[in-house]
CSV table of C-alpha atoms in Angstrom, one decimal:
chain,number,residue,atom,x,y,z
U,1348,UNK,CA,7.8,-17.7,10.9
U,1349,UNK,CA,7.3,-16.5,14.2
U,1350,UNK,CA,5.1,-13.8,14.8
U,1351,UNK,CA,5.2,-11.4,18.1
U,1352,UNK,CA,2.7,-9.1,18.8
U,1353,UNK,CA,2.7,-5.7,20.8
U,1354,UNK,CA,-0.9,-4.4,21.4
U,1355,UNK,CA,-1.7,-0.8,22.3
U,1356,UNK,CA,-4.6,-0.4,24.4
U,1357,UNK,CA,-4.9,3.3,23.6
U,1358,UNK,CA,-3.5,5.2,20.3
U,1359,UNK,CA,-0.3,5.8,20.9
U,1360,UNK,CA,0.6,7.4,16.9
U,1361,UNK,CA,3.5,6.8,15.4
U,1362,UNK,CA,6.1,6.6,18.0
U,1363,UNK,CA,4.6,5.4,20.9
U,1364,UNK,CA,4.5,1.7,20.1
U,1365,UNK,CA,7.8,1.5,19.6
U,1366,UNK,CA,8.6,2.5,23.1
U,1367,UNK,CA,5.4,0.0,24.3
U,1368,UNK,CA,7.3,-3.1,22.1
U,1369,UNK,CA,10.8,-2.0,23.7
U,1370,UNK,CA,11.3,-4.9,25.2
U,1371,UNK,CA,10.9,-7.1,22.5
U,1372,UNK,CA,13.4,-4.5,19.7
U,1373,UNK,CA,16.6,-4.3,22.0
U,1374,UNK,CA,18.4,-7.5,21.6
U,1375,UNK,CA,20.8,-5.1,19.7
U,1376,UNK,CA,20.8,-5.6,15.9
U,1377,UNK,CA,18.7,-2.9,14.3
U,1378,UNK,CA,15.0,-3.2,13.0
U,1379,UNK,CA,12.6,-2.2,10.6
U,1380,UNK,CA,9.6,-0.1,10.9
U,1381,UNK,CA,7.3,0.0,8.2
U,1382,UNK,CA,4.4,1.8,7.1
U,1383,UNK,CA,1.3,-0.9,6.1
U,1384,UNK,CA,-0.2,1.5,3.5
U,1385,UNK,CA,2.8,1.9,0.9
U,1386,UNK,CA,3.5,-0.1,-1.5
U,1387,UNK,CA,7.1,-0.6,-3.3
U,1388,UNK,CA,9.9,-2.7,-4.2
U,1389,UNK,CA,11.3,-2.7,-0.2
U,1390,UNK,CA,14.7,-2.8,-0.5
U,1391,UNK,CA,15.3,-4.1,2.6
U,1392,UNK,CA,18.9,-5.1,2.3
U,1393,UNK,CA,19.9,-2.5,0.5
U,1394,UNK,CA,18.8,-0.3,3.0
U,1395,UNK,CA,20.0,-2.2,5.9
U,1396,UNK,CA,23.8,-2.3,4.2
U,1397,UNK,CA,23.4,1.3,3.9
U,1398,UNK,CA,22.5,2.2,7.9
U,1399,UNK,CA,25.2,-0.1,9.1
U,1400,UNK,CA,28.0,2.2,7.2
U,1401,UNK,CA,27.0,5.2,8.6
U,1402,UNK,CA,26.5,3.8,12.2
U,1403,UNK,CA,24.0,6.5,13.3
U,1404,UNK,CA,20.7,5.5,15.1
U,1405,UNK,CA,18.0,5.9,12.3
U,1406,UNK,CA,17.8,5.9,8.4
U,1407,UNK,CA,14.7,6.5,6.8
U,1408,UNK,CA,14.0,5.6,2.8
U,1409,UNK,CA,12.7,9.3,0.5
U,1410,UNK,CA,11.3,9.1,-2.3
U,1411,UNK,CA,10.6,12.2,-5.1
U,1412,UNK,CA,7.2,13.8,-5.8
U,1413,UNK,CA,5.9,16.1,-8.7
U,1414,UNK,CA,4.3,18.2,-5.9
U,1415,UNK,CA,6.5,18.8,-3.0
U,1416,UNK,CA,4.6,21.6,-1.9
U,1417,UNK,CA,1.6,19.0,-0.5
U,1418,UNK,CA,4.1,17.4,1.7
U,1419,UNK,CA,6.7,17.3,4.4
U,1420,UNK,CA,10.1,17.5,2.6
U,1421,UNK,CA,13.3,15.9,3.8
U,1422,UNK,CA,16.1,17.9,3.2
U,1423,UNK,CA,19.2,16.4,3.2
U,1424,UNK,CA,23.2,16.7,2.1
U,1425,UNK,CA,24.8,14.7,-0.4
U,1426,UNK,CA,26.2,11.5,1.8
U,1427,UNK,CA,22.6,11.5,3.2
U,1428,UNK,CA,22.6,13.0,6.6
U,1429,UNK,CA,19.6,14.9,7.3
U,1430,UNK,CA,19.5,18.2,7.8
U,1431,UNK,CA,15.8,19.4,8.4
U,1432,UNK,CA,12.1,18.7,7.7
U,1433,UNK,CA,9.3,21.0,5.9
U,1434,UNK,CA,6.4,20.7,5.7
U,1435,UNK,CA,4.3,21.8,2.8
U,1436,UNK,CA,6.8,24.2,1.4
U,1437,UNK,CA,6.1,27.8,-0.4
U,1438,UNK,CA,9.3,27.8,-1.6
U,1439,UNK,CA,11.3,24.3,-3.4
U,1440,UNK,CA,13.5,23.1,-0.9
U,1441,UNK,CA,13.5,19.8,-2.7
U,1442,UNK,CA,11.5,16.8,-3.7
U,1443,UNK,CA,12.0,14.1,-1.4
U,1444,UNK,CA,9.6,12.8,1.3
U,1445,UNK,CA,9.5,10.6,3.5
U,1446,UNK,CA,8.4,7.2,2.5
U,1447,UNK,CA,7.6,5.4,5.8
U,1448,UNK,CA,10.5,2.8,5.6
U,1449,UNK,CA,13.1,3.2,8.1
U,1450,UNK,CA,15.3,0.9,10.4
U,1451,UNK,CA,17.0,2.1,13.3
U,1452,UNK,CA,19.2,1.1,15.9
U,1453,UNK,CA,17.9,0.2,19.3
U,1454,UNK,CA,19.3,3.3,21.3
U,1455,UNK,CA,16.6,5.9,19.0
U,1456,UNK,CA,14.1,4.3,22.0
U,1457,UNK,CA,15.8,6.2,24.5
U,1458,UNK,CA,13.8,9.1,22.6
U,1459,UNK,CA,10.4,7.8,23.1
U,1460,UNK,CA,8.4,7.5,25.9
U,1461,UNK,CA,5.1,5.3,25.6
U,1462,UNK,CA,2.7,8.0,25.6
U,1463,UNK,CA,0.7,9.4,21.9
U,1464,UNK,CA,4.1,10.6,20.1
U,1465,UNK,CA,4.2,11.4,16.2
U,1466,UNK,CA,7.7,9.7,14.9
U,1467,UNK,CA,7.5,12.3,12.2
U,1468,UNK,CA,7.0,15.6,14.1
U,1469,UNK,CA,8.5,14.9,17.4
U,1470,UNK,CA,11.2,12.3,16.9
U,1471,UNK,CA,12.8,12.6,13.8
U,1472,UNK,CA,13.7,16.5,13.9
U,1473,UNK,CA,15.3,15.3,17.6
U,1474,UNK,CA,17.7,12.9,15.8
U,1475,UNK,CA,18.4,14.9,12.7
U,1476,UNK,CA,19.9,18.1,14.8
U,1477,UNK,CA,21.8,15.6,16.5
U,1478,UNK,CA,23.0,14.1,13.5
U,1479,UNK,CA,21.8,10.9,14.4
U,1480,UNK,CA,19.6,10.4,10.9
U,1481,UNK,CA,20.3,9.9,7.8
U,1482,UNK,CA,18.2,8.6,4.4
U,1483,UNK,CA,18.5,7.2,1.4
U,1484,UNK,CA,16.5,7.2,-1.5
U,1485,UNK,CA,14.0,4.5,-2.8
U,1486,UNK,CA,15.1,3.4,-6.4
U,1487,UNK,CA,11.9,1.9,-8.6
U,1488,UNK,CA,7.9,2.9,-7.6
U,1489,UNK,CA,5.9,4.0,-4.3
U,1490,UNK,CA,2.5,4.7,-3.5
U,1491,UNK,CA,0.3,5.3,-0.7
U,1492,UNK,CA,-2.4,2.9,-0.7
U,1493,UNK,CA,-4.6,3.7,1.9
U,1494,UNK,CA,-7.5,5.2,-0.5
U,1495,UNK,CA,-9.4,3.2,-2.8
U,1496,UNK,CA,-8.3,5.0,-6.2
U,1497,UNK,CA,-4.8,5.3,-4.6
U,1498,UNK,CA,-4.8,1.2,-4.1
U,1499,UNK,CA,-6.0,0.9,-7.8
U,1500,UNK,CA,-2.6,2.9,-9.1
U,1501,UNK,CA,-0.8,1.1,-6.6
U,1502,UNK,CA,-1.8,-2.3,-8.7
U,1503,UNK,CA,-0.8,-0.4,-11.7
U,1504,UNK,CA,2.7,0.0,-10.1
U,1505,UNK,CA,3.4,-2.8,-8.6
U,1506,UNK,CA,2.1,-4.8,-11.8
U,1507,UNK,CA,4.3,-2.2,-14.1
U,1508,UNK,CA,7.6,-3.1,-11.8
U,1509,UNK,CA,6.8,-7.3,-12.1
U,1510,UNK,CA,6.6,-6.9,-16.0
U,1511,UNK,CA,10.0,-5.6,-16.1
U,1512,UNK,CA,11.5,-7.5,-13.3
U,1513,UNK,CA,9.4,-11.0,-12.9
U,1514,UNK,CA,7.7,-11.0,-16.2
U,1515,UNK,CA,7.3,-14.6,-15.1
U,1516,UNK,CA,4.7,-14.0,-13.0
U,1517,UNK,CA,2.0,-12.5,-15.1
U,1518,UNK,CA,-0.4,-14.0,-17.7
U,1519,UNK,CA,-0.3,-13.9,-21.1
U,1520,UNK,CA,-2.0,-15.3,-24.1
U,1521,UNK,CA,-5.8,-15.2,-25.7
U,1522,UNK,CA,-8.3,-12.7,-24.2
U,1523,UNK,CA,-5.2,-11.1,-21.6
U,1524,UNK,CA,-4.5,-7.4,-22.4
U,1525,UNK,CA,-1.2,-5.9,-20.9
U,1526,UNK,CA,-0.7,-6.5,-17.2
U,1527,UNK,CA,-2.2,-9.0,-15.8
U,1528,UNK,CA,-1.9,-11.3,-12.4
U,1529,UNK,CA,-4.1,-14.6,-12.3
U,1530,UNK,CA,-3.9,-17.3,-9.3
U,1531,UNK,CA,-3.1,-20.4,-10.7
U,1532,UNK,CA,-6.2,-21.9,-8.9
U,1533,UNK,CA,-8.9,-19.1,-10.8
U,1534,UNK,CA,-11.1,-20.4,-13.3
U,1535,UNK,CA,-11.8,-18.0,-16.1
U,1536,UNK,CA,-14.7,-19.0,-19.2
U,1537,UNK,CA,-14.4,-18.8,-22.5
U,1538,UNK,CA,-14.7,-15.0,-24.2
U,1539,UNK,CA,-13.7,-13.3,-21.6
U,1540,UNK,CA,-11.1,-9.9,-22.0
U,1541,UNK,CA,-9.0,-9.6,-19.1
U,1542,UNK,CA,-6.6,-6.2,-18.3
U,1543,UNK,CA,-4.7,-4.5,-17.9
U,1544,UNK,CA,-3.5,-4.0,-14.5
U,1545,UNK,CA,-6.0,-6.9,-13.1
U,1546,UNK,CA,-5.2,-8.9,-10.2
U,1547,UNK,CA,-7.4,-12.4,-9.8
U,1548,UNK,CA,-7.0,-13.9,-6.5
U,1549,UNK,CA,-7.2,-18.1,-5.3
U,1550,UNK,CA,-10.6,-19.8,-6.2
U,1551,UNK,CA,-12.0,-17.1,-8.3
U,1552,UNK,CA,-14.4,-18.4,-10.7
U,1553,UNK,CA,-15.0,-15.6,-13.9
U,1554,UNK,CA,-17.5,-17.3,-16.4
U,1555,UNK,CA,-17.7,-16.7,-19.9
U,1556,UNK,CA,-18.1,-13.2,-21.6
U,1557,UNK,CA,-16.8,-10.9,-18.7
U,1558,UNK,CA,-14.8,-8.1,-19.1
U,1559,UNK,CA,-12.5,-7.0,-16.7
U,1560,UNK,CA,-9.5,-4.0,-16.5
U,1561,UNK,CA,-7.9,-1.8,-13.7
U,1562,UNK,CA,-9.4,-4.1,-10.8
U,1563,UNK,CA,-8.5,-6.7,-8.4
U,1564,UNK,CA,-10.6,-9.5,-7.8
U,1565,UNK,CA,-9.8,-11.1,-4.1
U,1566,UNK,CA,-10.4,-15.0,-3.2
U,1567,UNK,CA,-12.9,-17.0,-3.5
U,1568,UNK,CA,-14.9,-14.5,-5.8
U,1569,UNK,CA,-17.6,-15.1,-8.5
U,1570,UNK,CA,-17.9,-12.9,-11.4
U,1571,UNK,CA,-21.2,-14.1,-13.7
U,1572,UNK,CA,-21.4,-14.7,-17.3
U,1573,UNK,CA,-20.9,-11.0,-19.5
U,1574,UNK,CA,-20.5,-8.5,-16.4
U,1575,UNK,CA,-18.3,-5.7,-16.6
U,1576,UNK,CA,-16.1,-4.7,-14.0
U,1577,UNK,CA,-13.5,-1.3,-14.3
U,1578,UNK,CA,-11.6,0.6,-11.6
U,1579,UNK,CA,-13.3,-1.8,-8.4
U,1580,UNK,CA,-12.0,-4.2,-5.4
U,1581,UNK,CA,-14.1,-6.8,-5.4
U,1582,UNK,CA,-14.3,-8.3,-1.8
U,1583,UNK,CA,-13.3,-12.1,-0.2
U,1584,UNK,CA,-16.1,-14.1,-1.6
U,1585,UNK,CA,-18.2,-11.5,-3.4
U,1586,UNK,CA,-20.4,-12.4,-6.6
U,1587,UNK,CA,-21.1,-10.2,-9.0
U,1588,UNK,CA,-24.2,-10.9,-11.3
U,1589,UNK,CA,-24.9,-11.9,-14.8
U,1590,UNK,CA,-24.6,-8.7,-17.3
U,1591,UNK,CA,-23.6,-6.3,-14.6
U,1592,UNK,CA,-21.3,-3.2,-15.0
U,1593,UNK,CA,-19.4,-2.2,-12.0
U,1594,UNK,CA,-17.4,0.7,-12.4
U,1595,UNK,CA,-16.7,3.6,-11.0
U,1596,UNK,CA,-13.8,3.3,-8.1
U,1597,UNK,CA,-16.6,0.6,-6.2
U,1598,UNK,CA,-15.7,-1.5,-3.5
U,1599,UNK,CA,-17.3,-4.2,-2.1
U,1600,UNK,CA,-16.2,-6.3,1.0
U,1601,UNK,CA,-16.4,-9.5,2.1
U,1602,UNK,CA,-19.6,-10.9,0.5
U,1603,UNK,CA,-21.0,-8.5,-1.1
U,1604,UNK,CA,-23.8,-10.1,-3.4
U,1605,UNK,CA,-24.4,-8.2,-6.9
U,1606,UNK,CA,-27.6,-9.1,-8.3
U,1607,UNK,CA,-28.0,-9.9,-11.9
U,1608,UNK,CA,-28.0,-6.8,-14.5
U,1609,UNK,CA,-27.2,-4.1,-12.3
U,1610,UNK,CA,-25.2,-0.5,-13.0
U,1611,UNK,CA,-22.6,-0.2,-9.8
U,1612,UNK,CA,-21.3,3.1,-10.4
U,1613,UNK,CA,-18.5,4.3,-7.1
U,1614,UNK,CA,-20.2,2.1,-4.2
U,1615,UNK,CA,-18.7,1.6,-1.2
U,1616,UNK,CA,-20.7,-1.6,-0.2
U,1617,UNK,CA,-20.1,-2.9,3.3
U,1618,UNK,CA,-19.6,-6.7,4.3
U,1619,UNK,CA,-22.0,-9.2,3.7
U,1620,UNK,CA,-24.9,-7.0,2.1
U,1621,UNK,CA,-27.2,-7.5,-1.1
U,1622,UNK,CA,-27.7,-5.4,-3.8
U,1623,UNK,CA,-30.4,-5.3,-5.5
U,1624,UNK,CA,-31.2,-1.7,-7.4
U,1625,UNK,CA,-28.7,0.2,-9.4
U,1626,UNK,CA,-26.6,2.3,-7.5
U,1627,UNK,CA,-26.0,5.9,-10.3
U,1628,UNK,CA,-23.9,7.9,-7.8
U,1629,UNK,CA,-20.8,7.2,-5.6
U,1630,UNK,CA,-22.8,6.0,-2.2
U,1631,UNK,CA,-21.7,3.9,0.9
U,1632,UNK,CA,-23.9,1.3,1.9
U,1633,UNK,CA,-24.4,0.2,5.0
């Protein structure tokens, strides 16, 4: 795979590096932009086939809320073509918003300039009253994962939509409660009770007695004999110690040491600290 990269020097939001990376996006076939805090199915192609029969410069992907009213709605007619964009409506104009997948044809750069541009405010409502947009919307789940408890549901999702599609892919048998994602290289002891909605990344070692559910664990971890660990991201190469509860949305990153019989309750733990006292109340430490 090769990979090109386009480097802004200043913020330049959510249009602007498209018009810095022109060069690169205008060999004429049509490209993606995507969002790198949502999680979904991406259908890609689906969406692709979709842009090409309409033949306009831009299609973004929608996807329904509960609570419109906290968003920017898209509304749209019934072949697709948007018509306008609101944002937090009073009123129910619809349920759709925008859910930061789109492909467009190279021409939409003729609408940016490289300078701090929002794609959202400035661009889009340009191209839908020229008729120029259209969207479609995202079958299965989405989430914005940019926020720890947000990433946690996001798990739940994603782990949700492989047991009905690629029920392959998840664990099953003694000590594994509903869903549950383990690396074929983790090592996990005897005793242990394992989901659901767990993810166990390579080289994780999880000795014998621990308890773990709504969490992922990332590479090269080390979870001690009998700790506990609910609704946390445990960091690249973190150990957690030896009867210790973490709970509590916590997040450690990259080696993060636990010490042994500890109560971790919502910590936002920075990389490569130690700690050593129980931590009662959500805290970041630095």
């Amino acid at each position: 795979i090769k990979i090109t990269y386009s480097q802004e020097m200043e913020p330049l939001g959510t249009a602007g590096p498209l018009a810095l990376a022109r060069e690169k996006l205008i060999d004429g076939d049509p490209f993606f932009v995507l969002n790198s805090d949502v999680i979904c199915e991406y259908p890609l192609k689906e969406l692709l086939a979709f842009h090409k029969a309409h033949g306009k410069e831009g299609t973004i992907m929608v996807t329904p809320v509960e609570e419109p009213s906290k968003y920017g709605v898209v509304v749209f007619e019934a072949d697709g073509k948007v018509q306008r964009f609101v944002e937090k409506p009073k009123e129910f104009v619809g349920n759709k918003i925008n859910a930061g997948i789109y492909v467009f044809n190279p021409k939409m750069l003729d609408r940016i300039e490289v300078r701090p541009t929002s794609i959202e405010k400035e661009t889009f409502p340009g191209m839908a009253a020229d008729n120029e947009l259209y969207c479609m919307t995202l079958p299965g789940f989405w989430m914005d994962i940019g926020q720890p408890k947000d990433y946690l549901t996001g798990l739940c999702l994603y782990l949700s939509s492989l047991a009905s599609k690629q029920p392959e892919n998840l664990r099953r048998g003694k000590g594994i409660l509903g869903n549950v994602i383990i690396d074929e290289s983790a090592q996990i002891g005897e005793g242990c009770v394992i989901g659901p909605n767990v993810a166990i990344g390579p080289n994780v070692v999880v000795e014998d007695g621990v308890r773990i559910s709504r969490a992922a664990i990332f590479k090269d971890c080390k979870i001690k004999a009998h700790s506990c660990i609910t609704n946390s991201i445990i960091g690249w190469s973190s150990t957690v110690g030896r009867w210790t509860r973490v709970d509590g949305t916590t997040v450690l990153g990259e080696d993060v040491q636990i010490s042994d019989e500890l109560y971790i309750n919502g910590a936002i733990v920075l990389p490569h600290k130690s700690v050593c006292a129980n931590v009662a109340q959500p805290q970041i430490i630095l």
